[in-house]
Coordinates of C-alpha atoms in Angstrom, one line a residue:
M267 CA 0.0 0.0 0.0
A268 CA 1.2 3.5 -0.9
I269 CA 1.4 6.3 1.6
A270 CA -1.1 9.2 1.1
S271 CA 0.0 11.2 -2.0
Y272 CA -0.3 14.5 -0.2
I273 CA 2.0 13.3 2.6
R274 CA 4.5 12.2 -0.1
D275 CA 4.2 15.6 -1.7
L276 CA 4.8 17.3 1.7
M277 CA 7.8 15.1 2.5
N278 CA 9.4 15.9 -0.9
S279 CA 8.5 19.6 -0.9
K280 CA 10.7 22.6 -0.3
D281 CA 8.6 23.1 2.9
A282 CA 9.7 19.9 4.4
S283 CA 11.7 20.6 7.6
V284 CA 15.0 22.1 6.5
I285 CA 16.1 22.1 10.2
R286 CA 15.7 18.4 10.5
K287 CA 17.4 17.8 7.2
M288 CA 20.4 19.7 8.4
F289 CA 20.4 17.9 11.7
E290 CA 20.4 14.6 10.0
E291 CA 23.1 15.6 7.5
G292 CA 25.1 16.7 10.5
S293 CA 24.9 13.2 12.0
V294 CA 26.4 11.8 8.8
L295 CA 29.2 14.4 8.7
K296 CA 30.1 13.7 12.4
K297 CA 30.5 10.0 11.6
Q298 CA 32.7 10.9 8.7
F299 CA 34.9 13.6 10.2
G300 CA 34.4 13.3 13.9
A301 CA 32.0 15.3 16.0
E302 CA 34.6 17.8 17.1
N303 CA 35.3 18.7 13.5
V304 CA 31.7 19.5 12.6
Y305 CA 30.1 22.8 13.5
D306 CA 26.5 21.9 13.9
F307 CA 24.3 25.0 14.6
S308 CA 21.2 23.6 12.9
I309 CA 18.8 22.7 15.6
G310 CA 17.5 24.1 18.9
N311 CA 18.5 21.2 21.0
P312 CA 19.7 22.6 24.4
D313 CA 23.1 21.2 25.4
L314 CA 22.8 22.3 29.1
E315 CA 21.8 19.6 31.6
P316 CA 18.6 20.1 33.6
P317 CA 19.0 21.7 37.0
A318 CA 20.3 19.4 39.7
E319 CA 17.3 19.9 41.9
F320 CA 15.0 18.9 39.0
L321 CA 17.1 15.8 38.3
A322 CA 16.8 14.9 42.0
G323 CA 13.1 15.4 41.8
I324 CA 12.9 13.0 38.9
S325 CA 14.8 10.3 40.9
E326 CA 12.6 10.8 43.9
E327 CA 9.4 10.5 41.8
A328 CA 10.7 7.4 40.0
L329 CA 11.2 5.6 43.3
K330 CA 7.7 6.3 44.6
Q331 CA 5.3 3.4 44.5
C332 CA 1.8 4.8 44.4
K333 CA -1.0 2.5 43.2
G334 CA -2.6 3.7 40.0
S335 CA 0.2 6.2 39.1
H336 CA 0.6 4.6 35.7
G337 CA -3.0 4.4 34.8
Y338 CA -5.3 6.6 32.8
M339 CA -6.1 10.1 34.1
P340 CA -8.5 12.9 33.0
N341 CA -7.5 13.9 29.5
A342 CA -6.8 17.5 30.7
G343 CA -4.1 16.2 33.0
Y344 CA -3.7 15.7 36.8
W345 CA -5.6 18.3 38.7
E346 CA -2.6 19.2 41.0
T347 CA -0.4 19.7 37.9
R348 CA -3.0 22.0 36.2
C349 CA -3.2 24.1 39.4
A350 CA 0.6 24.4 39.5
M351 CA 0.6 25.6 35.9
A352 CA -2.2 28.0 36.8
K353 CA 0.0 29.5 39.5
K354 CA 2.9 29.8 37.1
V355 CA 0.8 31.5 34.4
S356 CA -0.9 33.8 37.0
E357 CA 2.6 35.0 38.1
E358 CA 3.7 35.6 34.5
Q359 CA 0.5 37.2 33.3
G360 CA -0.6 39.2 36.4
V361 CA -4.0 37.7 36.1
S362 CA -5.6 35.1 38.4
V363 CA -5.7 31.8 36.4
T364 CA -7.2 28.6 38.0
G365 CA -6.6 24.9 37.1
D366 CA -9.9 24.9 35.3
Q367 CA -8.3 27.1 32.6
V368 CA -5.3 24.9 32.0
V369 CA -4.9 21.7 29.9
M370 CA -1.7 19.8 30.1
S371 CA -0.2 18.8 26.7
V372 CA 2.5 16.8 24.9
G373 CA 4.9 19.7 24.6
A374 CA 4.2 23.1 23.1
A375 CA 3.9 21.5 19.6
G376 CA 1.2 19.2 20.9
A377 CA -0.5 22.1 22.6
L378 CA -0.6 24.1 19.3
N379 CA -2.1 21.1 17.5
V380 CA -4.7 20.6 20.1
V381 CA -5.7 24.2 19.9
F382 CA -5.8 24.4 16.1
K383 CA -7.9 21.2 16.0
A384 CA -10.2 22.8 18.5
I385 CA -10.7 26.1 16.7
L386 CA -10.2 25.6 12.9
S387 CA -12.6 24.6 10.2
P388 CA -11.4 24.1 6.6
G389 CA -10.5 27.4 5.0
D390 CA -10.0 29.3 8.3
E391 CA -7.0 31.5 8.5
V392 CA -4.3 31.9 11.1
I393 CA -2.1 35.0 10.7
V394 CA 1.6 34.8 11.8
P395 CA 4.4 37.4 11.7
A396 CA 7.2 36.2 9.5
P397 CA 9.8 34.9 10.0
F398 CA 8.3 32.1 12.1
F399 CA 8.9 28.6 13.3
A400 CA 8.8 26.4 10.2
E401 CA 6.4 23.8 11.6
Y402 CA 3.6 26.2 12.1
T403 CA 2.6 25.8 8.5
H404 CA 2.0 22.0 9.0
Y405 CA 0.3 22.5 12.3
V406 CA -2.3 24.8 10.7
H407 CA -2.6 22.7 7.5
N408 CA -3.3 19.6 9.5
Y409 CA -6.7 20.8 10.2
G410 CA -7.6 22.4 6.9
G411 CA -6.5 25.9 8.0
I412 CA -4.5 28.4 6.0
L413 CA -1.4 30.0 7.5
K414 CA -1.2 33.7 6.4
P415 CA 2.3 35.2 7.0
V416 CA 2.7 39.0 7.5
K417 CA 6.2 40.2 7.1
T418 CA 7.7 41.9 10.1
L419 CA 9.4 45.3 10.0
S420 CA 13.1 45.8 9.3
D421 CA 14.0 45.2 13.0
F422 CA 11.7 42.1 13.1
S423 CA 9.2 44.0 15.2
L424 CA 5.4 43.5 14.5
D425 CA 3.9 45.2 11.5
V426 CA 0.6 45.8 13.5
D427 CA -0.9 47.7 10.5
G428 CA 0.0 44.8 8.2
I429 CA -1.6 42.3 10.6
K430 CA -4.7 44.4 10.9
T431 CA -5.1 44.6 7.1
A432 CA -4.6 40.8 6.9
V433 CA -7.5 40.1 9.2
T434 CA -10.7 39.1 7.3
D435 CA -13.9 37.4 8.2
K436 CA -12.0 34.0 7.8
T437 CA -9.4 34.9 10.4
V438 CA -9.7 32.7 13.5
A439 CA -6.4 33.5 15.2
V440 CA -3.2 35.4 15.2
L441 CA -0.2 33.3 16.4
I442 CA 2.9 35.0 17.9
N443 CA 6.2 33.4 19.2
S444 CA 8.1 35.7 21.6
P445 CA 11.0 35.4 22.1
N446 CA 10.9 34.5 18.5
N447 CA 12.4 31.5 16.7
P448 CA 14.4 32.2 14.5
T449 CA 15.1 35.9 15.2
G450 CA 15.4 36.1 19.0
K451 CA 13.1 39.2 18.9
I452 CA 10.9 40.0 21.9
Y453 CA 7.6 41.8 21.0
D454 CA 7.5 44.5 23.5
G455 CA 4.6 45.8 25.6
A456 CA 3.8 48.6 23.1
E457 CA 3.6 46.2 20.2
I458 CA 1.3 43.8 22.2
H459 CA -0.9 46.7 23.2
N460 CA -1.2 47.9 19.7
L461 CA -1.8 44.5 18.3
A462 CA -4.6 43.9 20.9
K463 CA -6.2 47.2 19.9
A464 CA -6.1 46.3 16.2
L465 CA -7.7 42.9 16.9
E466 CA -10.4 44.5 19.0
E467 CA -11.2 46.9 16.1
Q468 CA -11.2 44.1 13.5
G469 CA -13.3 41.9 15.8
K470 CA -16.0 44.6 15.9
K471 CA -15.8 45.0 12.1
Y472 CA -16.3 41.3 11.4
G473 CA -18.4 40.4 14.4
K474 CA -15.9 37.9 15.8
K475 CA -12.8 38.6 17.8
P476 CA -9.8 36.5 16.7
Y477 CA -7.8 34.5 19.3
L478 CA -4.3 35.7 20.1
I479 CA -2.2 32.6 20.6
C480 CA 1.1 33.1 22.3
D481 CA 3.7 30.4 21.9
E482 CA 6.2 31.0 24.7
P483 CA 8.7 28.1 25.3
Y484 CA 11.6 30.7 25.4
R485 CA 10.0 33.1 27.9
D486 CA 12.7 32.5 30.5
I487 CA 15.7 32.9 28.1
V488 CA 16.0 36.7 27.7
Y489 CA 18.9 39.1 27.8
D490 CA 20.0 42.6 28.7
G491 CA 17.1 43.1 31.1
K492 CA 14.4 42.4 28.6
E493 CA 11.0 40.8 29.6
V494 CA 8.3 39.2 27.7
P495 CA 5.1 41.3 28.3
A496 CA 1.9 39.7 29.5
V497 CA -0.9 39.5 27.0
F498 CA -3.8 38.4 29.3
P499 CA -4.3 41.9 30.8
V500 CA -4.6 43.6 27.4
Y501 CA -6.5 41.1 25.2
S502 CA -9.3 38.9 26.5
N503 CA -9.4 36.3 23.7
S504 CA -5.8 35.2 24.4
V505 CA -4.2 31.8 24.9
V506 CA -0.7 30.9 26.0
V507 CA 1.0 27.6 25.1
S508 CA 4.3 26.7 26.5
S509 CA 6.6 23.9 27.7
F510 CA 9.7 23.2 29.7
A511 CA 11.8 22.1 26.8
K512 CA 14.1 25.0 26.6
N513 CA 14.3 26.6 30.1
L514 CA 14.8 23.2 31.9
S515 CA 16.5 21.5 29.0
I516 CA 14.1 18.6 28.6
P517 CA 12.8 18.8 25.0
G518 CA 12.7 15.0 24.7
E519 CA 10.2 14.7 27.6
R520 CA 7.4 16.5 25.8
I521 CA 5.6 18.2 28.6
G522 CA 3.7 21.4 28.1
Y523 CA 0.4 23.1 28.7
I524 CA -2.4 25.4 27.3
A525 CA -3.6 28.2 29.4
V526 CA -6.7 30.2 28.5
N527 CA -7.3 33.7 29.6
P528 CA -10.2 33.6 32.2
S529 CA -11.6 36.7 30.5
C530 CA -11.9 34.8 27.1
E531 CA -15.5 35.1 25.9
D532 CA -15.9 31.4 25.6
A533 CA -13.2 30.2 28.0
S534 CA -15.1 27.1 29.4
E535 CA -16.0 25.9 25.9
F536 CA -12.5 26.5 24.7
V537 CA -11.0 24.4 27.4
A538 CA -13.6 21.7 26.9
A539 CA -12.7 21.6 23.2
C540 CA -9.0 21.3 24.0
V541 CA -9.7 18.5 26.3
F542 CA -11.8 16.7 23.6
T543 CA -9.2 17.2 20.9
T544 CA -6.4 16.0 23.2
R545 CA -8.3 12.7 23.3
I546 CA -9.3 12.4 19.6
L547 CA -5.9 13.3 18.3
G548 CA -4.5 10.3 20.1
F549 CA -2.5 12.2 22.7
V550 CA -5.0 11.0 25.3
N551 CA -3.1 12.9 28.0
A552 CA 0.3 14.5 28.6
P553 CA 3.0 12.2 30.0
A554 CA 1.9 11.1 33.5
F555 CA 5.4 10.8 35.0
F556 CA 6.6 14.3 34.1
Q557 CA 3.2 15.8 35.0
R558 CA 4.0 14.7 38.5
V559 CA 7.5 16.0 38.4
I560 CA 6.5 19.4 36.9
A561 CA 3.8 19.8 39.4
R562 CA 6.5 20.0 42.2
Y563 CA 9.5 21.4 40.4
W564 CA 8.1 23.8 37.7
N565 CA 9.7 26.8 39.4
V566 CA 13.2 25.4 39.7
K567 CA 15.6 27.8 37.9
K568 CA 18.5 26.9 35.6
D569 CA 21.4 29.2 35.2
L570 CA 21.0 30.2 31.6
S571 CA 23.8 32.8 31.6
S572 CA 26.0 30.7 29.3
Y573 CA 23.5 31.3 26.5
R574 CA 24.3 35.1 26.8
E575 CA 28.0 34.3 26.8
R576 CA 27.7 32.3 23.6
R577 CA 25.6 35.0 22.0
D578 CA 28.2 37.6 22.8
E579 CA 31.0 35.4 21.4
F580 CA 29.1 34.9 18.2
I581 CA 28.6 38.6 17.9
K582 CA 32.4 39.0 17.8
I583 CA 32.8 36.3 15.3
F584 CA 30.2 37.7 13.0
Q585 CA 31.7 41.2 13.2
E586 CA 35.1 39.8 12.3
S587 CA 33.7 37.7 9.5
G588 CA 31.6 40.5 7.9
I589 CA 28.2 38.9 8.6
D590 CA 25.2 41.2 9.2
F591 CA 22.9 40.0 12.0
F592 CA 20.1 40.8 14.4
V593 CA 21.2 40.8 18.1
P594 CA 18.9 38.3 19.8
E595 CA 16.9 39.7 22.8
G596 CA 15.9 36.2 23.8
A597 CA 15.9 32.5 22.8
F598 CA 19.2 31.0 21.5
Y599 CA 19.2 31.8 17.8
F600 CA 20.8 34.3 15.5
F601 CA 19.1 35.3 12.3
C602 CA 21.8 36.5 9.8
K603 CA 21.8 38.0 6.4
V604 CA 23.4 36.0 3.6
P605 CA 26.5 37.9 2.6
E606 CA 26.6 39.8 -0.6
S607 CA 28.2 38.0 -3.5
A608 CA 28.1 37.6 -7.2
R609 CA 26.5 34.2 -6.4
G610 CA 23.4 36.1 -5.1
D611 CA 21.7 35.8 -1.8
D612 CA 19.9 32.5 -2.0
D613 CA 20.0 31.2 1.6
K614 CA 19.7 27.6 0.6
D615 CA 22.7 27.9 -1.7
F616 CA 24.6 29.5 1.1
C617 CA 23.8 26.9 3.7
D618 CA 24.8 24.2 1.2
F619 CA 28.1 26.1 0.6
L620 CA 28.8 26.2 4.3
K621 CA 28.5 22.5 4.5
K622 CA 31.7 22.3 2.5
Y623 CA 33.3 23.8 5.6
R624 CA 31.4 21.5 7.9
I625 CA 29.2 24.3 9.2
L626 CA 25.5 23.5 9.5
C627 CA 22.9 26.2 9.6
A628 CA 19.2 26.5 8.6
P629 CA 18.1 28.5 5.6
G630 CA 15.8 31.4 6.3
T631 CA 13.3 30.3 3.5
G632 CA 12.1 27.6 5.9
F633 CA 11.1 30.3 8.3
G634 CA 9.4 32.4 5.8
R635 CA 12.2 34.9 5.1
S636 CA 14.5 34.3 2.1
G637 CA 18.0 35.8 2.0
W638 CA 18.7 35.0 5.7
F639 CA 19.9 32.0 7.7
R640 CA 19.6 30.8 11.3
I641 CA 22.3 29.8 13.6
S642 CA 21.4 28.0 16.8
Y643 CA 23.9 28.6 19.6
C644 CA 22.7 26.1 22.2
T645 CA 25.9 24.2 21.6
S646 CA 29.2 24.2 23.4
M647 CA 31.5 27.3 23.6
D648 CA 34.3 25.1 22.2
T649 CA 32.2 24.5 19.1
I650 CA 31.6 28.2 18.7
H651 CA 35.3 29.0 19.2
N652 CA 36.5 26.3 16.9
C653 CA 34.1 27.3 14.0
K654 CA 35.6 30.8 13.7
P655 CA 38.4 30.0 11.2
A656 CA 36.1 27.9 9.0
L657 CA 33.3 30.5 9.1
K658 CA 35.7 33.4 8.2
Q659 CA 37.1 31.3 5.3
A660 CA 33.6 30.3 4.1
V661 CA 32.4 33.9 4.0
H662 CA 35.6 35.1 2.3
D663 CA 35.2 32.4 -0.4
W664 CA 31.5 33.0 -0.8
K665 CA 32.1 36.7 -1.3
K666 CA 34.9 36.1 -3.7
N667 CA 32.9 33.5 -5.6
I668 CA 35.6 30.9 -5.1

């Protein structure tokens, strides 16, 4: 039996995950040349270990012998875990959230799929500022929706007027990711306020107020005194999805949550729909073991200062190499402009060219912005230091068309 033709088309399309392709190619190169001789900046896979207190909590939980702890639970998750997440979100948003407004999920990616399954009908539109996380396209298309990118401004801040113009009677949601992957941009309080105002106005115009979905797995990874502003106080139809993949360095454990603004006009129905779609999508519930761990250790802090140190080291390397870039305000990615050359500014060509020097990066086209490329710096400082000669040579050869 053949696989579905549309899946085959997606697998073979230019929109297939360029990040994963680079990651897999990196594995091949590491076997060929040795891991220390390959400079893999392709994927956002944190290299820091989880906090010691968190690891101790895992061990403690694993040794417990509680009857029924491996059985089914309510699809929304353990009540105590939902209440713990409600406390977390209440502190971040400055709004009182209860466990009734939280659904546990299989990571932030699972959370977004649950939400989109709950709110999208075929032909519905989701607006997203570009550049954006590459998988958003698939998450929306999974449920018959249409992802509608709106280009950000030159500093990657929100084009609120552009988003406002893009809203139609088919718009169901606006999806923002702050700090942003791939740019590291944090949308500040003024931008969020102006976006909320624009969505309120368009909601009145079309008789329905779009959801504002905030994807926040990088909320705790910020630099230079920056903060991620709260959205709940300024826009009622808002939803936060997040996970502990990045701040606690546990991306493989797939534990996240959905939190609905208590002021949302249909909050109870929204939560009920997310509980239902969690079940019918086959997730059934978020991982039981890590729900129990997170309920007790969600507020453990990891020293993330090494990401700032790596960011600052790359800034020096880029400046010496003649690469234009945006200074990340959060997350752990650089978005860099393809250097000028007679070869042109095709980001895929440039990333393929870098592979000759055993440097792996992700083309910006996969994030909805051609002519740029992404470098992930959640890798060792040694790798960053050691890539410097290769990167400088690669940029020189690219510019000289060698």
